[in-house]
Coordinates of C-alpha atoms and ligand atoms in Angstrom, one line a residue:
X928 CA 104.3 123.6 73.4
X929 CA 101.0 122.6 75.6
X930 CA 99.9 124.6 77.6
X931 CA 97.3 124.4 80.5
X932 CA 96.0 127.4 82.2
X933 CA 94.6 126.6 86.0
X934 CA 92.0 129.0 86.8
X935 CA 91.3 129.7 90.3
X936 CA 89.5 132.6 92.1
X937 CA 92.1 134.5 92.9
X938 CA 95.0 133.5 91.3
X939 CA 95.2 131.6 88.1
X940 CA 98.4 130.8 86.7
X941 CA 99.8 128.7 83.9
X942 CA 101.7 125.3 83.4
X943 CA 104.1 125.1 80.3
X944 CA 105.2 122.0 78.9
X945 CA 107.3 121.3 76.3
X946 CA 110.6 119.2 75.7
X947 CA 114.0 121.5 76.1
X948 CA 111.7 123.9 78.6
X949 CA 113.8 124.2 81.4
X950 CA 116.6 125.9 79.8
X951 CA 114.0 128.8 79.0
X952 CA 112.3 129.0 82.9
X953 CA 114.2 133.2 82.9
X954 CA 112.7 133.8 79.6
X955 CA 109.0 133.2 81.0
X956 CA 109.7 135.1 84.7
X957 CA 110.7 137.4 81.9
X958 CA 107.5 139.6 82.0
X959 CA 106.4 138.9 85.5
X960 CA 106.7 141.1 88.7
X961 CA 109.8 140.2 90.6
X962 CA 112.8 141.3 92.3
X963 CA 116.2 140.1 90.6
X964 CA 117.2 137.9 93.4
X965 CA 115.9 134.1 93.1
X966 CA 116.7 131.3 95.6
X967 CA 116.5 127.6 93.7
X968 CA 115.6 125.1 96.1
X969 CA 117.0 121.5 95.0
X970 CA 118.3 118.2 96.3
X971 CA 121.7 116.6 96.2
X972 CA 120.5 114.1 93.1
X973 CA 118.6 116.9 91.0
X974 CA 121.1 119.7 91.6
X975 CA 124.1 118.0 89.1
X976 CA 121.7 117.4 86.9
X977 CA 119.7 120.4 86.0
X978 CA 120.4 123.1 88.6
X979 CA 123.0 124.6 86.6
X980 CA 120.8 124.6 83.1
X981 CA 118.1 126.4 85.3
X982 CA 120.1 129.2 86.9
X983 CA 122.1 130.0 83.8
X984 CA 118.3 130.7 82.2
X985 CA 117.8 132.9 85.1
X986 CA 121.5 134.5 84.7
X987 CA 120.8 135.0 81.1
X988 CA 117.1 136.5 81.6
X989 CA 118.7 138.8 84.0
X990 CA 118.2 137.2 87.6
X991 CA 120.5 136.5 90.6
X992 CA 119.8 133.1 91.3
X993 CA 121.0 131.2 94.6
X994 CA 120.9 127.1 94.3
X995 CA 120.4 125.8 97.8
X996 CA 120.8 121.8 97.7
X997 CA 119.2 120.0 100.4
X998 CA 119.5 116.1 100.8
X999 CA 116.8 113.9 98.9
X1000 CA 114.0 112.0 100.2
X1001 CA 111.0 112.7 102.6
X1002 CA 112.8 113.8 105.5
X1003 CA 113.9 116.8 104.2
X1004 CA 110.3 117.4 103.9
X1005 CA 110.5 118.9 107.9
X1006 CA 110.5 122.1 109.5
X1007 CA 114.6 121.7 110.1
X1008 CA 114.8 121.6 106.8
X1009 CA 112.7 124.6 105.9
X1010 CA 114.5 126.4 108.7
X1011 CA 117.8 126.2 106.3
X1012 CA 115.5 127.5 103.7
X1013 CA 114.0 130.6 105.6
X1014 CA 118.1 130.9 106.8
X1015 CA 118.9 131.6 103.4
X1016 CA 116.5 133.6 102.3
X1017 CA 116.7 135.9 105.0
X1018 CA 120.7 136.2 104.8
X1019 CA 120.3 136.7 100.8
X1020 CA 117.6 139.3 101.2
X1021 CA 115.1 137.8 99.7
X1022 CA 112.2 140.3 99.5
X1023 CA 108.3 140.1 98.8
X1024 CA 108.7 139.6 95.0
X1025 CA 111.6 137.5 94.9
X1026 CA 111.1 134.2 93.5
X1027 CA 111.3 130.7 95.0
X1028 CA 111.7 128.1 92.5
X1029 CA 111.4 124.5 93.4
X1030 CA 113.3 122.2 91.4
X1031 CA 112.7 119.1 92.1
X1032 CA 110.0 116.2 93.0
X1033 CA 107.3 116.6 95.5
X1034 CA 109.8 116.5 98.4
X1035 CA 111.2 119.8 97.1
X1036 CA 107.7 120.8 96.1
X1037 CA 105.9 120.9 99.1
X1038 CA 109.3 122.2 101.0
X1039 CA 109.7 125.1 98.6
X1040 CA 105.9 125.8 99.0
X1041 CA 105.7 126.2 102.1
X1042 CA 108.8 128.5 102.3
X1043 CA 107.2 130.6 100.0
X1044 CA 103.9 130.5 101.3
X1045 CA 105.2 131.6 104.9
X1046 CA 107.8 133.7 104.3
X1047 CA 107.6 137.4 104.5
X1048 CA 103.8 136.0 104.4
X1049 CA 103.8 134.8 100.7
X1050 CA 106.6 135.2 98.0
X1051 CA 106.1 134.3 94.7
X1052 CA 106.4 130.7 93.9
X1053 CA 107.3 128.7 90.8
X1054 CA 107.8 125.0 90.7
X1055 CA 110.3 123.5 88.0
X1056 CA 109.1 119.9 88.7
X1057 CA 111.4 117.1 87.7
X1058 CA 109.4 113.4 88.4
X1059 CA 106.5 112.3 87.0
X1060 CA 104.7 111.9 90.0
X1061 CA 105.2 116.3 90.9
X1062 CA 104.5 116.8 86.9
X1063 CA 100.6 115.1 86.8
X1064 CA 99.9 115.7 90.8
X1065 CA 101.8 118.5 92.9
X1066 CA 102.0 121.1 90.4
X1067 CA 98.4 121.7 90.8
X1068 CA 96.3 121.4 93.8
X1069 CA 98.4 124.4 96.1
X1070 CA 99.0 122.4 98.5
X1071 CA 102.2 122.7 100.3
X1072 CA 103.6 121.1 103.6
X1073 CA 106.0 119.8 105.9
X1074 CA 105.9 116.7 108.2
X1075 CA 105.7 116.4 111.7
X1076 CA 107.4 113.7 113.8
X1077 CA 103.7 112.6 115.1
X1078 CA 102.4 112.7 111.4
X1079 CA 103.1 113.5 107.8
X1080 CA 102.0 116.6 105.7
X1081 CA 100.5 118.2 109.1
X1082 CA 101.7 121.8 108.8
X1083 CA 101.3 123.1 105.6
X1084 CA 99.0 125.9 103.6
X1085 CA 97.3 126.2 100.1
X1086 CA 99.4 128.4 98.2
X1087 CA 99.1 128.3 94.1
X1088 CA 102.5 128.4 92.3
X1089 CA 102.6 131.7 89.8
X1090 CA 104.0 130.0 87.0
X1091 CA 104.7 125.8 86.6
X1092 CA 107.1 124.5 83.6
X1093 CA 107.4 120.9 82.8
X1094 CA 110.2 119.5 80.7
X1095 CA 109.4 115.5 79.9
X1096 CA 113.2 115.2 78.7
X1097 CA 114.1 115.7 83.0
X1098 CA 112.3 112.6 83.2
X1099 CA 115.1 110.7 81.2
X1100 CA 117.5 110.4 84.2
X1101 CA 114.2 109.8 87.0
X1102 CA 114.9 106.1 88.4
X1103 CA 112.0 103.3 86.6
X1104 CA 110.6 103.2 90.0
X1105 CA 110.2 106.6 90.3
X1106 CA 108.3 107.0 86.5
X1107 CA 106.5 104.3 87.7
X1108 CA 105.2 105.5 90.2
X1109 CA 104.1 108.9 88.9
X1110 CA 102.1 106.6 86.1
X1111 CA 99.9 104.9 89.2
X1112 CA 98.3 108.6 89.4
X1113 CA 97.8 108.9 85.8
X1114 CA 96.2 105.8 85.8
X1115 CA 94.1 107.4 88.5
X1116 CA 93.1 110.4 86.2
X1117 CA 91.8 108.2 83.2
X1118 CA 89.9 106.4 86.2
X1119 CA 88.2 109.4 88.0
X1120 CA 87.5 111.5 84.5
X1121 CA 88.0 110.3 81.1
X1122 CA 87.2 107.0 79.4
X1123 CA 89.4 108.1 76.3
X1124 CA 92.6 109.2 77.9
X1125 CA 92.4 106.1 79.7
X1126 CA 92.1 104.0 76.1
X1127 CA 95.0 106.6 75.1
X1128 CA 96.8 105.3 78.0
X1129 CA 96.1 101.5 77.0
X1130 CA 97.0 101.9 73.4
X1131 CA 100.7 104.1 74.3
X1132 CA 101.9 102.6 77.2
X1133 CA 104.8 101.1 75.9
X1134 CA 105.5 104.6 74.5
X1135 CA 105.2 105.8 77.6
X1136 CA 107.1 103.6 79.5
X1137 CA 109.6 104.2 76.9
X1138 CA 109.7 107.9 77.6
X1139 CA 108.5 109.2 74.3
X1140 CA 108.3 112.9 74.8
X1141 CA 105.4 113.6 72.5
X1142 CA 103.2 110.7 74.5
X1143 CA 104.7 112.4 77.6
X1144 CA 103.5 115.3 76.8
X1145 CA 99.7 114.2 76.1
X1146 CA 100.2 112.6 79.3
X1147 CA 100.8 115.3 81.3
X1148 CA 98.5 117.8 80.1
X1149 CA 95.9 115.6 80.1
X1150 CA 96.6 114.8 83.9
X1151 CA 97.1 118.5 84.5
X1152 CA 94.1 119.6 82.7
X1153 CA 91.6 116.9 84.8
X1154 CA 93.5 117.7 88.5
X1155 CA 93.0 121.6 87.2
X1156 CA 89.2 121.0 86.6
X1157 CA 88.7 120.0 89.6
X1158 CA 90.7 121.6 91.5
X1159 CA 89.2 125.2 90.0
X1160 CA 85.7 123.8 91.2
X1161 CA 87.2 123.0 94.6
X1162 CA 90.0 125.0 95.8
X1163 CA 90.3 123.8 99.1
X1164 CA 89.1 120.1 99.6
X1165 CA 85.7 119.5 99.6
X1166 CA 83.4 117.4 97.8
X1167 CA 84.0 117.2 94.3
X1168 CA 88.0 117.2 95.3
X1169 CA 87.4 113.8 96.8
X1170 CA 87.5 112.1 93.2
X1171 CA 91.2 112.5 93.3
X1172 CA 91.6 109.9 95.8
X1173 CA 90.9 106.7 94.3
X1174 CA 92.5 104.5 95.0
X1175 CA 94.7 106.4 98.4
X1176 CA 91.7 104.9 100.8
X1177 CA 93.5 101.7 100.6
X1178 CA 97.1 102.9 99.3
X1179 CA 97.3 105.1 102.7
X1180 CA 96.8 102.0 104.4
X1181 CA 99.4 99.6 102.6
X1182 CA 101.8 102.9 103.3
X1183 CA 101.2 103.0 106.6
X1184 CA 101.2 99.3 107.6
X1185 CA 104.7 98.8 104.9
X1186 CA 105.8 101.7 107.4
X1187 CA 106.3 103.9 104.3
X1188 CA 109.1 102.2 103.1
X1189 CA 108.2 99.0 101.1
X1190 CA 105.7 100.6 98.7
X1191 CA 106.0 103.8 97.5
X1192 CA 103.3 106.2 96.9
X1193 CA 102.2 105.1 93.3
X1194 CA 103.1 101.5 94.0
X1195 CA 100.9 101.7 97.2
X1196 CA 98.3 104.0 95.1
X1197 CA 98.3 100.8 92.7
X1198 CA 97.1 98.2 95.1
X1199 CA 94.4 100.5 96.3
X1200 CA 93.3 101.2 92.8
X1201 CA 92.7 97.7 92.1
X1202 CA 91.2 97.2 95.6
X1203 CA 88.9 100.1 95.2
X1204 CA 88.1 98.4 91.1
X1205 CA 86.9 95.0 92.8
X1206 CA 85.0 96.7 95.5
X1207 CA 82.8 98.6 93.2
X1208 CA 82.5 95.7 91.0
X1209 CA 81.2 93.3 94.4
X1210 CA 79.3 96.4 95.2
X1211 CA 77.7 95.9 91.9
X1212 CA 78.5 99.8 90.9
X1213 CA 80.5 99.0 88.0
X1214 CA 80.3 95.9 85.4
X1215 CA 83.4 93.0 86.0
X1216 CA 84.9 94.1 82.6
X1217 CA 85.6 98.0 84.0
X1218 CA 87.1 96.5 86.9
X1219 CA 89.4 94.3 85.0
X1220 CA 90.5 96.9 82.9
X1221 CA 91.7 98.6 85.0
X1222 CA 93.6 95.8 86.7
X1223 CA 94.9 95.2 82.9
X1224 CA 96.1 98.8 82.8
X1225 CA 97.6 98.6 86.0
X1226 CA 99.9 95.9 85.5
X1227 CA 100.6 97.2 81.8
X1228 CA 102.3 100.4 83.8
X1229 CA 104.4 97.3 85.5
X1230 CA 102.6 97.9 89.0
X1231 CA 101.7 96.0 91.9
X1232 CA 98.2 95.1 92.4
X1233 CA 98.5 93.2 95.8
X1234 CA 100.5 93.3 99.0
X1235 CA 100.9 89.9 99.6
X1236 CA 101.1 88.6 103.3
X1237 CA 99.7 92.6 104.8
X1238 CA 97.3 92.1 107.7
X1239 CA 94.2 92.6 106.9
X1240 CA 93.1 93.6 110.2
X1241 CA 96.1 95.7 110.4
X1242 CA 95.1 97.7 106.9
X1243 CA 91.7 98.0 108.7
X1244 CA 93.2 99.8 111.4
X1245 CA 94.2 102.7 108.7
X1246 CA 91.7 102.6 106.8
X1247 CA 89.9 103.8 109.8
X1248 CA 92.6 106.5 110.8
X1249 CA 92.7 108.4 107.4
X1250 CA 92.1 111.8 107.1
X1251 CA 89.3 111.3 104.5
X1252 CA 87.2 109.7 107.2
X1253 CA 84.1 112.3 108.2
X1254 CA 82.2 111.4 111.2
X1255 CA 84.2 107.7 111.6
X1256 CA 83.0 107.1 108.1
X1257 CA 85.3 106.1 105.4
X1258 CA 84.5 108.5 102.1
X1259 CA 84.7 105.3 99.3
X1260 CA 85.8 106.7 95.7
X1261 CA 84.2 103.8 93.7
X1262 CA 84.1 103.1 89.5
X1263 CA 80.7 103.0 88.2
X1264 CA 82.9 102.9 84.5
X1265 CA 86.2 104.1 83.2
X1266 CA 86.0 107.1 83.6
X1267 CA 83.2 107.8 85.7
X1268 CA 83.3 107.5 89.8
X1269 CA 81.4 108.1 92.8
X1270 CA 81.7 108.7 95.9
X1271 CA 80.0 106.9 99.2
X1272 CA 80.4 106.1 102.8
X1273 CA 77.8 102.8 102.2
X1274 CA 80.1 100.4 102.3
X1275 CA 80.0 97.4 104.2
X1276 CA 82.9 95.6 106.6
X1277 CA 82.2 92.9 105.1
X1278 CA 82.7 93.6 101.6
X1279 CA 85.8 95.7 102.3
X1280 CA 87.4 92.7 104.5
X1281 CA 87.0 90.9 101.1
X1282 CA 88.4 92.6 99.2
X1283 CA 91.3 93.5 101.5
X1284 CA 92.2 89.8 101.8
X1285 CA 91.9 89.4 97.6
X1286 CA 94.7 92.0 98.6
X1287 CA 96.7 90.4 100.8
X1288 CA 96.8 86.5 99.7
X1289 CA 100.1 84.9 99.7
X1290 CA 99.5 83.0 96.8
X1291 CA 98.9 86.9 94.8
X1292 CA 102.5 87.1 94.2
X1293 CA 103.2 89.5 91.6
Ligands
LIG769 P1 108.1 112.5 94.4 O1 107.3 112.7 95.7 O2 107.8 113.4 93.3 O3 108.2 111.0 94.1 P2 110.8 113.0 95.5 O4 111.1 114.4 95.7 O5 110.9 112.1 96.7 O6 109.5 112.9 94.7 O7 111.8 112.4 94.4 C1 112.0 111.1 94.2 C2 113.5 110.8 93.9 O8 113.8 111.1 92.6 C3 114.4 111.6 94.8 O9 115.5 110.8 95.2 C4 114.9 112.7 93.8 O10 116.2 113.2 94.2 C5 115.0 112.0 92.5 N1 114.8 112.8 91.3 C6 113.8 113.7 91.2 N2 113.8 114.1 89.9 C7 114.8 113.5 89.2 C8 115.2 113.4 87.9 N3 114.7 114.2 86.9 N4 116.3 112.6 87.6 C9 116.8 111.8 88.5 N5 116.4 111.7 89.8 C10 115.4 112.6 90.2
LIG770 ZN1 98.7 110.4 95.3

């Protein structure tokens, strides 16, 4: 079993991983503080498939679990949504130290975190997570959240889980595009933080593609190791944080202008990877060789690196809109290698406008 132990000021709290895991979640609430009575929050597509392997562990651990299914995809991610969840946990009695357990992606994540961040003022939390994506990126980090009609991820808190387990084997049934996507951010990590993990990543990624637990496993530690580094030395977003999102200047952008439907997250994450690898290589930050690695790498995952036929004007418009942007500045996450990045707002138009048409050329077909 790996283990990874996130160490924050206040509240530090471990992630275990290991193949099999999920059918021993009781065992490990086991020895913690809580009330018997545990609410499961799931979707429609997860519950059949491991809701009833999860509570049973709870059953047999000695818990009263409750599995309350809500639809998949973002827009159960909304205060209606977490309305249902508050519904139940009031009607069950739910009390400060019963459990909320999100089983799921990062849909069910950041829903279930923010249930149990706000209700009764805090419950304990413990996140089951069942896609790549919520294994190597939302199960560290605290930060919860719903959407808002005029925006996404606007209401929300930080609120650390108590306890995280990760079983690769969920990841058997996750859709290719959905693994896929989770392997855009652990691209990302070999990026921002380590040359070696990102030669591991080169070396296995047919393994990895292929869902090889024991690579899965060095995968996701390693991922939750780096986001746990630097979270610990940033709780709540400042400076340092800003590493973790390369690539999302431009991956925002093709989001927002593909209306959040035609790239998904890592896909989107993708293209602005390998927009943010030629821009520090024009800016002259990193060599042409670190760029094109990580293009190499990129496409190795079977991702996108362009969005052919986007507006380049249009991406502008985002880029200028994100939330990363201090003072009307955009905050740049540029290479200077693999594995090392900076950040910096001194960035010419001009050399982002190339770089965003590289992007965007018909002819990029991929
Ligand atoms: P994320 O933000 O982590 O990509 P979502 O919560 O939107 O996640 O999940 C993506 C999709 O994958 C959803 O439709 C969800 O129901 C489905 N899903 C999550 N985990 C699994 C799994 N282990 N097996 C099959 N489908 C899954
Ligand atoms: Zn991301």
């Amino acid at each position: 079993m790996a283990e990874v132990r996130v160490n924050l000021a206040n509240h530090s709290y471990t992630i275990h991983i290991m193949a099999g895991i999920i059918s021993q979640v009781g065992q490990l609430m086991k020895d913690m503080p809580l009330s018997r009575k545990a609410l499961i929050v799931t979707d429609e597509n997860v519950a059949p498939l491991y809701s009833g392997v999860l509570a049973d562990s709870l059953a047999a651990a000695g818990f009263l679990p409750f599995v309350l299914v809500v639809p998949p995809g973002e827009s159960s991610k909304s205060l209606a949504t977490a309305d249902k969840v508050f519904t139940q946990a009031i009607s069950m009695g739910l009390d400060r130290k019963s459990p909320i357990i999100a089983l799921g992606g990062g849909v069910i994540g950041d829903l279930s975190g923010f249930v149990a961040a706000t209700y009764l003022r805090g419950v304990p939390f413990i996140q089951v997570p069942t896609t790549l994506l919520a294994q190597v990126d939302s199960s560290v980090g605290g930060k919860t959240a719903v959407n808002h009609p005029l925006g996404k991820n606007l209401i929300g808190a930080f609120y650390q889980p108590q306890l995280v387990v990760i079983d690769p084997l969920v990841l058997d049934t996750l859709p290719e595009r959905e693994l896929k996507a989770g392997l855009a951010e652990v691209v990302k990590y070999g990026v921002i933080a380590d040359y070696d993990f990102f030669d591991y990543l080169i070396r296995h990624q047919e393994d990895i593609l292929a869902r090889r637990p024991d690579e899965l496993i060095e995968v996701i530690s390693r991922c939750c190791q780096i986001k746990a580094a630097v979270v610990a030395q940033d709780e709540r977003e400042t400076s340092l944080r800003m590493i973790l999102n390369f690539g999302h200047t431009i991956g925002h952008a093709v989001e927002g202008v593909g209306g959040y439907s035609e790239y998904n997250h890592g896909e989107a994450v993708a293209i602005g990877m390998h927009g943010a690898a030629l821009l520090s290589s024009s800016l002259h930050l990193c060599s042409t060789a670190a760029s094109a690695a990580v293009k190499q790498l990129i496409t190795g995952m079977g991702l996108p690196l362009t969005a052919p036929g986007y507006g380049t004007d249009e991406l502008l418009g985002y880029l200028a809109r994100d939330k990363k942007v201090v003072d009307s500045k955009v905050n740049w996450v540029l290479m200077q290698d693999v594995g090392r990045v900076t950040i910096t707002q001194d960035v010419s138009e001009e050399h982002v406008r190339a770089v965003l048409s590289q992007l965007t050329e018909n002819s990029n077909k991929h």
